[in-house]
mmCIF file of C-alpha atoms and ligand atoms in Angstrom:
data_model
loop_
_atom_site.group_PDB
_atom_site.id
_atom_site.type_symbol
_atom_site.label_atom_id
_atom_site.label_comp_id
_atom_site.label_asym_id
_atom_site.label_seq_id
_atom_site.Cartn_x
_atom_site.Cartn_y
_atom_site.Cartn_z
ATOM 1 C CA UNK E 17 -61.642 63.874 -10.101
ATOM 2 C CA UNK E 18 -65.360 63.877 -10.676
ATOM 3 C CA UNK E 19 -66.835 67.103 -12.038
ATOM 4 C CA UNK E 20 -69.133 69.084 -9.771
ATOM 5 C CA UNK E 21 -72.736 68.453 -10.795
ATOM 6 C CA UNK E 22 -75.521 70.544 -9.259
ATOM 7 C CA UNK E 23 -78.024 68.120 -10.801
ATOM 8 C CA UNK E 24 -76.501 65.115 -9.031
ATOM 9 C CA UNK E 25 -76.148 67.085 -5.784
ATOM 10 C CA UNK E 26 -79.852 67.976 -5.859
ATOM 11 C CA UNK E 27 -80.677 64.330 -6.623
ATOM 12 C CA UNK E 28 -78.558 63.129 -3.698
ATOM 13 C CA UNK E 29 -80.486 65.409 -1.307
ATOM 14 C CA UNK E 30 -83.828 64.293 -2.748
ATOM 15 C CA UNK E 31 -82.907 60.609 -2.544
ATOM 16 C CA UNK E 32 -81.921 61.075 1.089
ATOM 17 C CA UNK E 33 -85.181 62.840 1.936
ATOM 18 C CA UNK E 34 -87.438 60.422 0.037
ATOM 19 C CA UNK E 35 -85.772 57.363 1.534
ATOM 20 C CA UNK E 36 -86.281 58.785 5.013
ATOM 21 C CA UNK E 37 -89.996 58.854 4.119
ATOM 22 C CA UNK E 38 -89.801 55.194 3.146
ATOM 23 C CA UNK E 39 -90.103 55.848 -0.593
ATOM 24 C CA UNK E 40 -88.308 53.835 -3.255
ATOM 25 C CA UNK E 41 -85.795 55.887 -5.240
ATOM 26 C CA UNK E 42 -83.137 55.379 -7.887
ATOM 27 C CA UNK E 43 -79.572 55.031 -6.648
ATOM 28 C CA UNK E 44 -77.329 58.065 -7.193
ATOM 29 C CA UNK E 45 -75.489 55.957 -9.819
ATOM 30 C CA UNK E 46 -78.617 56.204 -12.009
ATOM 31 C CA UNK E 47 -78.410 60.031 -12.082
ATOM 32 C CA UNK E 48 -76.336 61.499 -14.924
ATOM 33 C CA UNK E 49 -74.331 64.727 -14.624
ATOM 34 C CA UNK E 50 -74.896 67.778 -16.850
ATOM 35 C CA UNK E 51 -71.765 66.887 -18.803
ATOM 36 C CA UNK E 52 -72.838 63.275 -19.311
ATOM 37 C CA UNK E 53 -76.304 64.376 -20.400
ATOM 38 C CA UNK E 54 -74.792 66.676 -23.048
ATOM 39 C CA UNK E 55 -72.753 63.745 -24.396
ATOM 40 C CA UNK E 56 -75.678 61.308 -24.327
ATOM 41 C CA UNK E 57 -77.869 63.866 -26.114
ATOM 42 C CA UNK E 58 -75.307 64.018 -28.942
ATOM 43 C CA UNK E 59 -75.107 60.216 -29.138
ATOM 44 C CA UNK E 60 -78.908 60.042 -29.288
ATOM 45 C CA UNK E 61 -78.994 62.614 -32.069
ATOM 46 C CA UNK E 62 -76.388 60.768 -34.134
ATOM 47 C CA UNK E 63 -78.235 57.471 -33.553
ATOM 48 C CA UNK E 64 -81.428 59.080 -34.891
ATOM 49 C CA UNK E 65 -79.601 60.308 -37.996
ATOM 50 C CA UNK E 66 -78.555 56.702 -38.658
ATOM 51 C CA UNK E 67 -82.201 55.595 -38.332
ATOM 52 C CA UNK E 68 -83.158 58.413 -40.741
ATOM 53 C CA UNK E 69 -80.716 56.937 -43.275
ATOM 54 C CA UNK E 70 -82.431 53.546 -42.837
ATOM 55 C CA UNK E 71 -85.857 55.174 -43.304
ATOM 56 C CA UNK E 72 -84.658 56.646 -46.605
ATOM 57 C CA UNK E 73 -83.642 53.285 -48.129
ATOM 58 C CA UNK E 74 -85.867 50.628 -46.536
ATOM 59 C CA UNK E 75 -88.576 49.101 -48.738
ATOM 60 C CA UNK E 76 -89.783 46.177 -50.800
ATOM 61 C CA UNK E 77 -86.932 44.056 -52.194
ATOM 62 C CA UNK E 78 -84.338 45.396 -49.725
ATOM 63 C CA UNK E 79 -82.493 42.735 -47.699
ATOM 64 C CA UNK E 80 -81.908 43.200 -43.996
ATOM 65 C CA UNK E 81 -78.167 42.854 -44.760
ATOM 66 C CA UNK E 82 -78.442 46.001 -46.903
ATOM 67 C CA UNK E 83 -79.971 47.794 -43.885
ATOM 68 C CA UNK E 84 -76.970 46.646 -41.855
ATOM 69 C CA UNK E 85 -74.592 48.021 -44.522
ATOM 70 C CA UNK E 86 -76.301 51.419 -44.436
ATOM 71 C CA UNK E 87 -76.132 51.517 -40.614
ATOM 72 C CA UNK E 88 -72.434 50.594 -40.706
ATOM 73 C CA UNK E 89 -71.589 53.174 -43.381
ATOM 74 C CA UNK E 90 -73.705 56.024 -41.980
ATOM 75 C CA UNK E 91 -72.537 55.476 -38.391
ATOM 76 C CA UNK E 92 -68.874 55.649 -39.482
ATOM 77 C CA UNK E 93 -69.518 58.675 -41.689
ATOM 78 C CA UNK E 94 -70.992 60.509 -38.673
ATOM 79 C CA UNK E 95 -67.993 59.592 -36.520
ATOM 80 C CA UNK E 96 -69.700 56.961 -34.368
ATOM 81 C CA UNK E 97 -69.436 53.227 -33.774
ATOM 82 C CA UNK E 98 -72.287 50.697 -33.958
ATOM 83 C CA UNK E 99 -72.571 49.530 -30.339
ATOM 84 C CA UNK E 100 -74.202 46.197 -31.226
ATOM 85 C CA UNK E 101 -71.352 44.960 -33.434
ATOM 86 C CA UNK E 102 -69.458 42.460 -31.275
ATOM 87 C CA UNK E 103 -71.663 43.056 -28.203
ATOM 88 C CA UNK E 104 -71.683 39.652 -26.471
ATOM 89 C CA UNK E 105 -70.740 38.263 -29.880
ATOM 90 C CA UNK E 106 -73.574 39.902 -31.849
ATOM 91 C CA UNK E 107 -72.341 39.604 -35.462
ATOM 92 C CA UNK E 108 -73.851 42.733 -37.076
ATOM 93 C CA UNK E 109 -74.239 46.488 -36.562
ATOM 94 C CA UNK E 110 -78.013 46.628 -36.028
ATOM 95 C CA UNK E 111 -81.005 44.448 -35.117
ATOM 96 C CA UNK E 112 -83.626 43.870 -37.824
ATOM 97 C CA UNK E 113 -86.727 42.040 -36.600
ATOM 98 C CA UNK E 114 -89.316 41.054 -39.216
ATOM 99 C CA UNK E 115 -92.938 39.971 -38.490
ATOM 100 C CA UNK E 116 -92.821 37.163 -35.861
ATOM 101 C CA UNK E 117 -89.316 38.174 -34.770
ATOM 102 C CA UNK E 118 -89.752 40.143 -31.546
ATOM 103 C CA UNK E 119 -86.214 41.525 -31.266
ATOM 104 C CA UNK E 120 -82.490 40.831 -31.845
ATOM 105 C CA UNK E 121 -83.006 39.717 -35.450
ATOM 106 C CA UNK E 122 -79.660 39.352 -37.229
ATOM 107 C CA UNK E 123 -79.391 41.103 -40.611
ATOM 108 C CA UNK E 124 -79.194 38.488 -43.372
ATOM 109 C CA UNK E 125 -78.822 38.740 -47.171
ATOM 110 C CA UNK E 126 -81.416 35.964 -47.493
ATOM 111 C CA UNK E 127 -84.085 37.980 -45.666
ATOM 112 C CA UNK E 128 -85.628 40.161 -48.378
ATOM 113 C CA UNK E 129 -88.390 42.531 -47.275
ATOM 114 C CA UNK E 130 -91.740 41.833 -48.952
ATOM 115 C CA UNK E 131 -94.930 43.833 -49.321
ATOM 116 C CA UNK E 132 -96.908 43.603 -46.078
ATOM 117 C CA UNK E 133 -93.917 42.884 -43.823
ATOM 118 C CA UNK E 134 -93.545 44.830 -40.604
ATOM 119 C CA UNK E 135 -89.965 45.353 -39.490
ATOM 120 C CA UNK E 136 -88.320 46.814 -36.420
ATOM 121 C CA UNK E 137 -84.903 48.391 -36.892
ATOM 122 C CA UNK E 138 -83.169 48.795 -33.521
ATOM 123 C CA UNK E 139 -80.054 50.915 -33.705
ATOM 124 C CA UNK E 140 -77.504 51.683 -31.010
ATOM 125 C CA UNK E 141 -74.607 54.101 -31.509
ATOM 126 C CA UNK E 142 -71.538 54.903 -29.458
ATOM 127 C CA UNK E 143 -70.494 58.505 -30.103
ATOM 128 C CA UNK E 144 -67.970 60.536 -28.139
ATOM 129 C CA UNK E 145 -67.908 57.744 -25.552
ATOM 130 C CA UNK E 146 -71.681 57.901 -24.937
ATOM 131 C CA UNK E 147 -74.482 55.616 -26.129
ATOM 132 C CA UNK E 148 -77.721 56.326 -28.005
ATOM 133 C CA UNK E 149 -80.380 53.609 -28.450
ATOM 134 C CA UNK E 150 -83.683 53.747 -30.347
ATOM 135 C CA UNK E 151 -85.840 51.732 -32.700
ATOM 136 C CA UNK E 152 -88.606 52.326 -35.215
ATOM 137 C CA UNK E 153 -91.201 50.213 -37.008
ATOM 138 C CA UNK E 154 -91.428 50.204 -40.791
ATOM 139 C CA UNK E 155 -94.375 48.856 -42.777
ATOM 140 C CA UNK E 156 -93.311 47.607 -46.207
ATOM 141 C CA UNK E 157 -95.766 48.681 -48.905
ATOM 142 C CA UNK E 158 -99.466 47.978 -48.376
ATOM 143 C CA UNK E 159 -99.879 45.809 -45.269
ATOM 144 C CA UNK E 160 -103.095 44.184 -44.077
ATOM 145 C CA UNK E 161 -105.273 46.081 -41.594
ATOM 146 C CA UNK E 162 -104.213 43.783 -38.727
ATOM 147 C CA UNK E 163 -100.520 44.584 -39.270
ATOM 148 C CA UNK E 164 -101.200 48.309 -39.414
ATOM 149 C CA UNK E 165 -103.303 48.139 -36.241
ATOM 150 C CA UNK E 166 -100.543 46.258 -34.380
ATOM 151 C CA UNK E 167 -97.959 48.898 -35.315
ATOM 152 C CA UNK E 168 -100.316 51.767 -34.499
ATOM 153 C CA UNK E 169 -101.255 50.387 -31.081
ATOM 154 C CA UNK E 170 -97.566 49.736 -30.262
ATOM 155 C CA UNK E 171 -96.745 53.357 -31.096
ATOM 156 C CA UNK E 172 -99.730 54.464 -28.983
ATOM 157 C CA UNK E 173 -98.393 52.382 -26.074
ATOM 158 C CA UNK E 174 -95.135 54.328 -26.163
ATOM 159 C CA UNK E 175 -96.959 57.651 -26.505
ATOM 160 C CA UNK E 176 -99.180 56.817 -23.503
ATOM 161 C CA UNK E 177 -96.103 55.953 -21.442
ATOM 162 C CA UNK E 178 -94.696 59.399 -22.243
ATOM 163 C CA UNK E 179 -97.891 61.242 -21.317
ATOM 164 C CA UNK E 180 -97.333 62.381 -17.752
ATOM 165 C CA UNK E 181 -93.742 61.093 -17.618
ATOM 166 C CA UNK E 182 -91.649 63.191 -15.266
ATOM 167 C CA UNK E 183 -90.017 63.466 -11.859
ATOM 168 C CA UNK E 184 -91.772 61.722 -8.939
ATOM 169 C CA UNK E 185 -93.714 59.393 -11.229
ATOM 170 C CA UNK E 186 -93.321 55.755 -10.135
ATOM 171 C CA UNK E 187 -91.274 53.770 -12.680
ATOM 172 C CA UNK E 188 -93.955 51.069 -12.743
ATOM 173 C CA UNK E 189 -96.551 53.453 -14.166
ATOM 174 C CA UNK E 190 -94.754 53.175 -17.520
ATOM 175 C CA UNK E 191 -95.498 49.457 -17.753
ATOM 176 C CA UNK E 192 -98.946 49.916 -16.280
ATOM 177 C CA UNK E 193 -99.997 52.291 -19.064
ATOM 178 C CA UNK E 194 -98.386 50.239 -21.817
ATOM 179 C CA UNK E 195 -99.896 46.920 -20.732
ATOM 180 C CA UNK E 196 -103.343 48.411 -20.150
ATOM 181 C CA UNK E 197 -103.513 49.851 -23.677
ATOM 182 C CA UNK E 198 -102.082 46.723 -25.320
ATOM 183 C CA UNK E 199 -104.456 44.422 -23.416
ATOM 184 C CA UNK E 200 -107.471 46.635 -24.161
ATOM 185 C CA UNK E 201 -106.656 46.097 -27.821
ATOM 186 C CA UNK E 202 -106.408 42.318 -27.475
ATOM 187 C CA UNK E 203 -102.621 42.124 -27.551
ATOM 188 C CA UNK E 204 -100.002 40.789 -25.138
ATOM 189 C CA UNK E 205 -96.760 42.392 -23.960
ATOM 190 C CA UNK E 206 -93.367 40.698 -23.543
ATOM 191 C CA UNK E 207 -92.363 40.623 -19.852
ATOM 192 C CA UNK E 208 -88.877 39.221 -19.649
ATOM 193 C CA UNK E 209 -87.238 41.763 -21.977
ATOM 194 C CA UNK E 210 -87.641 45.453 -21.215
ATOM 195 C CA UNK E 211 -86.253 48.950 -21.326
ATOM 196 C CA UNK E 212 -83.102 49.920 -19.477
ATOM 197 C CA UNK E 213 -80.925 52.702 -18.217
ATOM 198 C CA UNK E 214 -78.589 53.857 -20.984
ATOM 199 C CA UNK E 215 -75.965 56.461 -21.793
ATOM 200 C CA UNK E 216 -72.589 55.470 -20.419
ATOM 201 C CA UNK E 217 -73.094 51.936 -21.716
ATOM 202 C CA UNK E 218 -75.895 50.187 -23.622
ATOM 203 C CA UNK E 219 -77.554 48.406 -20.721
ATOM 204 C CA UNK E 220 -77.627 50.015 -17.297
ATOM 205 C CA UNK E 221 -79.972 49.996 -14.337
ATOM 206 C CA UNK E 222 -82.874 50.270 -13.930
ATOM 207 C CA UNK E 223 -84.806 47.552 -15.783
ATOM 208 C CA UNK E 224 -87.908 49.197 -17.251
ATOM 209 C CA UNK E 225 -90.841 46.774 -17.282
ATOM 210 C CA UNK E 226 -93.506 47.199 -19.961
ATOM 211 C CA UNK E 227 -95.976 45.175 -17.894
ATOM 212 C CA UNK E 228 -96.985 46.324 -14.427
ATOM 213 C CA UNK E 229 -100.230 45.146 -12.897
ATOM 214 C CA UNK E 230 -100.923 48.094 -10.605
ATOM 215 C CA UNK E 231 -100.315 51.835 -10.550
ATOM 216 C CA UNK E 232 -97.888 53.415 -8.091
ATOM 217 C CA UNK E 233 -95.228 50.680 -8.093
ATOM 218 C CA UNK E 234 -91.447 50.924 -8.204
ATOM 219 C CA UNK E 235 -88.910 53.686 -7.677
ATOM 220 C CA UNK E 236 -89.795 57.349 -8.118
ATOM 221 C CA UNK E 237 -88.254 58.861 -11.255
ATOM 222 C CA UNK E 238 -85.848 61.743 -10.633
ATOM 223 C CA UNK E 239 -84.261 64.412 -12.876
ATOM 224 C CA UNK E 240 -81.054 63.171 -14.496
ATOM 225 C CA UNK E 241 -82.231 59.604 -15.118
ATOM 226 C CA UNK E 242 -81.783 58.394 -18.704
ATOM 227 C CA UNK E 243 -83.490 55.204 -19.840
ATOM 228 C CA UNK E 244 -85.309 53.602 -22.737
ATOM 229 C CA UNK E 245 -88.937 52.608 -23.132
ATOM 230 C CA UNK E 246 -89.283 49.934 -25.810
ATOM 231 C CA UNK E 247 -92.512 47.920 -25.593
ATOM 232 C CA UNK E 248 -92.730 44.636 -27.505
ATOM 233 C CA UNK E 249 -96.392 44.029 -28.338
ATOM 234 C CA UNK E 250 -97.588 40.662 -29.692
ATOM 235 C CA UNK E 251 -100.690 39.720 -31.702
ATOM 236 C CA UNK E 252 -100.964 36.394 -29.874
ATOM 237 C CA UNK E 253 -98.956 34.740 -27.117
ATOM 238 C CA UNK E 254 -96.570 36.783 -24.956
ATOM 239 C CA UNK E 255 -94.196 33.806 -24.868
ATOM 240 C CA UNK E 256 -91.143 33.516 -27.089
ATOM 241 C CA UNK E 257 -88.250 31.324 -28.148
ATOM 242 C CA UNK E 258 -84.611 32.208 -28.708
ATOM 243 C CA UNK E 259 -83.041 30.687 -31.832
ATOM 244 C CA UNK E 260 -80.753 27.801 -30.810
ATOM 245 C CA UNK E 261 -78.593 28.070 -33.913
ATOM 246 C CA UNK E 262 -77.754 31.763 -33.908
ATOM 247 C CA UNK E 263 -78.253 32.372 -30.182
ATOM 248 C CA UNK E 264 -80.014 35.710 -30.778
ATOM 249 C CA UNK E 265 -83.226 35.765 -32.786
ATOM 250 C CA UNK E 266 -86.206 36.098 -30.418
ATOM 251 C CA UNK E 267 -89.458 34.878 -32.009
ATOM 252 C CA UNK E 268 -93.027 34.657 -30.787
ATOM 253 C CA UNK E 269 -93.827 31.141 -29.534
ATOM 254 C CA UNK E 270 -96.946 30.970 -31.735
ATOM 255 C CA UNK E 271 -95.449 32.514 -34.889
ATOM 256 C CA UNK E 272 -97.816 35.487 -34.846
ATOM 257 C CA UNK E 273 -96.436 38.993 -35.356
ATOM 258 C CA UNK E 274 -94.794 41.348 -32.873
ATOM 259 C CA UNK E 275 -94.057 45.074 -33.025
ATOM 260 C CA UNK E 276 -91.679 47.300 -31.033
ATOM 261 C CA UNK E 277 -90.702 50.951 -30.867
ATOM 262 C CA UNK E 278 -88.010 52.452 -28.638
ATOM 263 C CA UNK E 279 -87.242 55.935 -27.399
ATOM 264 C CA UNK E 280 -84.478 57.129 -25.084
ATOM 265 C CA UNK E 281 -85.721 59.555 -22.401
ATOM 266 C CA UNK E 282 -84.155 62.015 -19.998
ATOM 267 C CA UNK E 283 -86.142 62.914 -16.893
ATOM 268 C CA UNK E 284 -85.957 66.712 -16.446
ATOM 269 C CA UNK E 285 -87.115 69.006 -13.633
ATOM 270 C CA UNK E 286 -90.256 69.813 -15.638
ATOM 271 C CA UNK E 287 -90.989 66.480 -17.293
ATOM 272 C CA UNK E 288 -88.919 64.652 -19.877
ATOM 273 C CA UNK E 289 -86.868 65.111 -23.014
ATOM 274 C CA UNK E 290 -86.756 62.602 -25.869
ATOM 275 C CA UNK E 291 -83.081 61.994 -26.642
ATOM 276 C CA UNK E 292 -83.821 59.892 -29.705
ATOM 277 C CA UNK E 293 -84.945 62.325 -32.401
HETATM 278 N N1 MF3 Z 304 -80.664 47.872 -28.945
HETATM 279 C C1 MF3 Z 304 -81.112 46.781 -28.124
HETATM 280 C C2 MF3 Z 304 -81.838 47.355 -26.923
HETATM 281 O O1 MF3 Z 304 -82.717 48.140 -27.123
HETATM 282 C C3 MF3 Z 304 -80.061 45.825 -27.729
HETATM 283 C C4 MF3 Z 304 -79.313 45.247 -28.878
HETATM 284 S S1 MF3 Z 304 -78.671 43.745 -28.456
HETATM 285 C C5 MF3 Z 304 -77.330 43.577 -29.466
HETATM 286 O O2 MF3 Z 304 -81.584 47.087 -25.781
HETATM 287 F F1 MF3 Z 304 -76.838 42.472 -29.251
HETATM 288 F F2 MF3 Z 304 -77.698 43.733 -30.731
HETATM 289 F F3 MF3 Z 304 -76.470 44.507 -29.196
HETATM 290 CO CO1 CO Z 305 -82.451 49.316 -28.844
HETATM 291 CO CO1 CO Z 306 -82.800 49.499 -25.659
#
């Protein structure tokens, strides 16, 4: 039997009303219950503790395989499971994406972090049956001004997406704000890979675009939705290749650098809550 959930009951009434007005809404399946939200919040907290452990050890001379070992060890110590390990055959516990790697980089003992590298560590944890997903950028030692600007603008893109985030905001406004800021700074944004609903499994509906041409597009956000925002911002071309040999590593088509940061958000009655800190 499903638990009674006042939050989901309110959402069902709202969805009904908004649809009668011709508005686009999430499906009721995208609305989490109070109990699910409590579990997802815990998973997000544990996932952030794993990223904290990475932050404490990452640096010049560290291999991405060592990052993977720390994620594996810390996740187990906290009572969780690395969601990525074995996901569609992914061979490691975490994604480590260095410089021109956009996302889904596979940790490798031969990839040693060097001064000036920029690296995204994208960590996903299953804890108590729920899923937390977040990623951070790390700059290794002194990087050139262009690398630091790319990382800063990417973080600003995420912050701008959060400003004003809340119920009744159109989902497309997230991508509108991100793309506008990235483009104003001379960068491009990856289109085909985006954010996603999350919590009961790693990838749920809806798809969250980081590139939307106009304001006011897409479904209206409602309380109880949980999803990620994870813009991938490129120095050059927005196009990419997927490594034929390993089947995972996504690289920029022109070899220039890419940065990404990811938060997991809950839409609340009054705005939003970041579930990834
Ligand atoms: N954490 C990634 C995301 O933000 C997905 C990881 S793909 C995997 O959606 F294969 F590594 F699991
Ligand atoms: Co992620
Ligand atoms: Co994600």
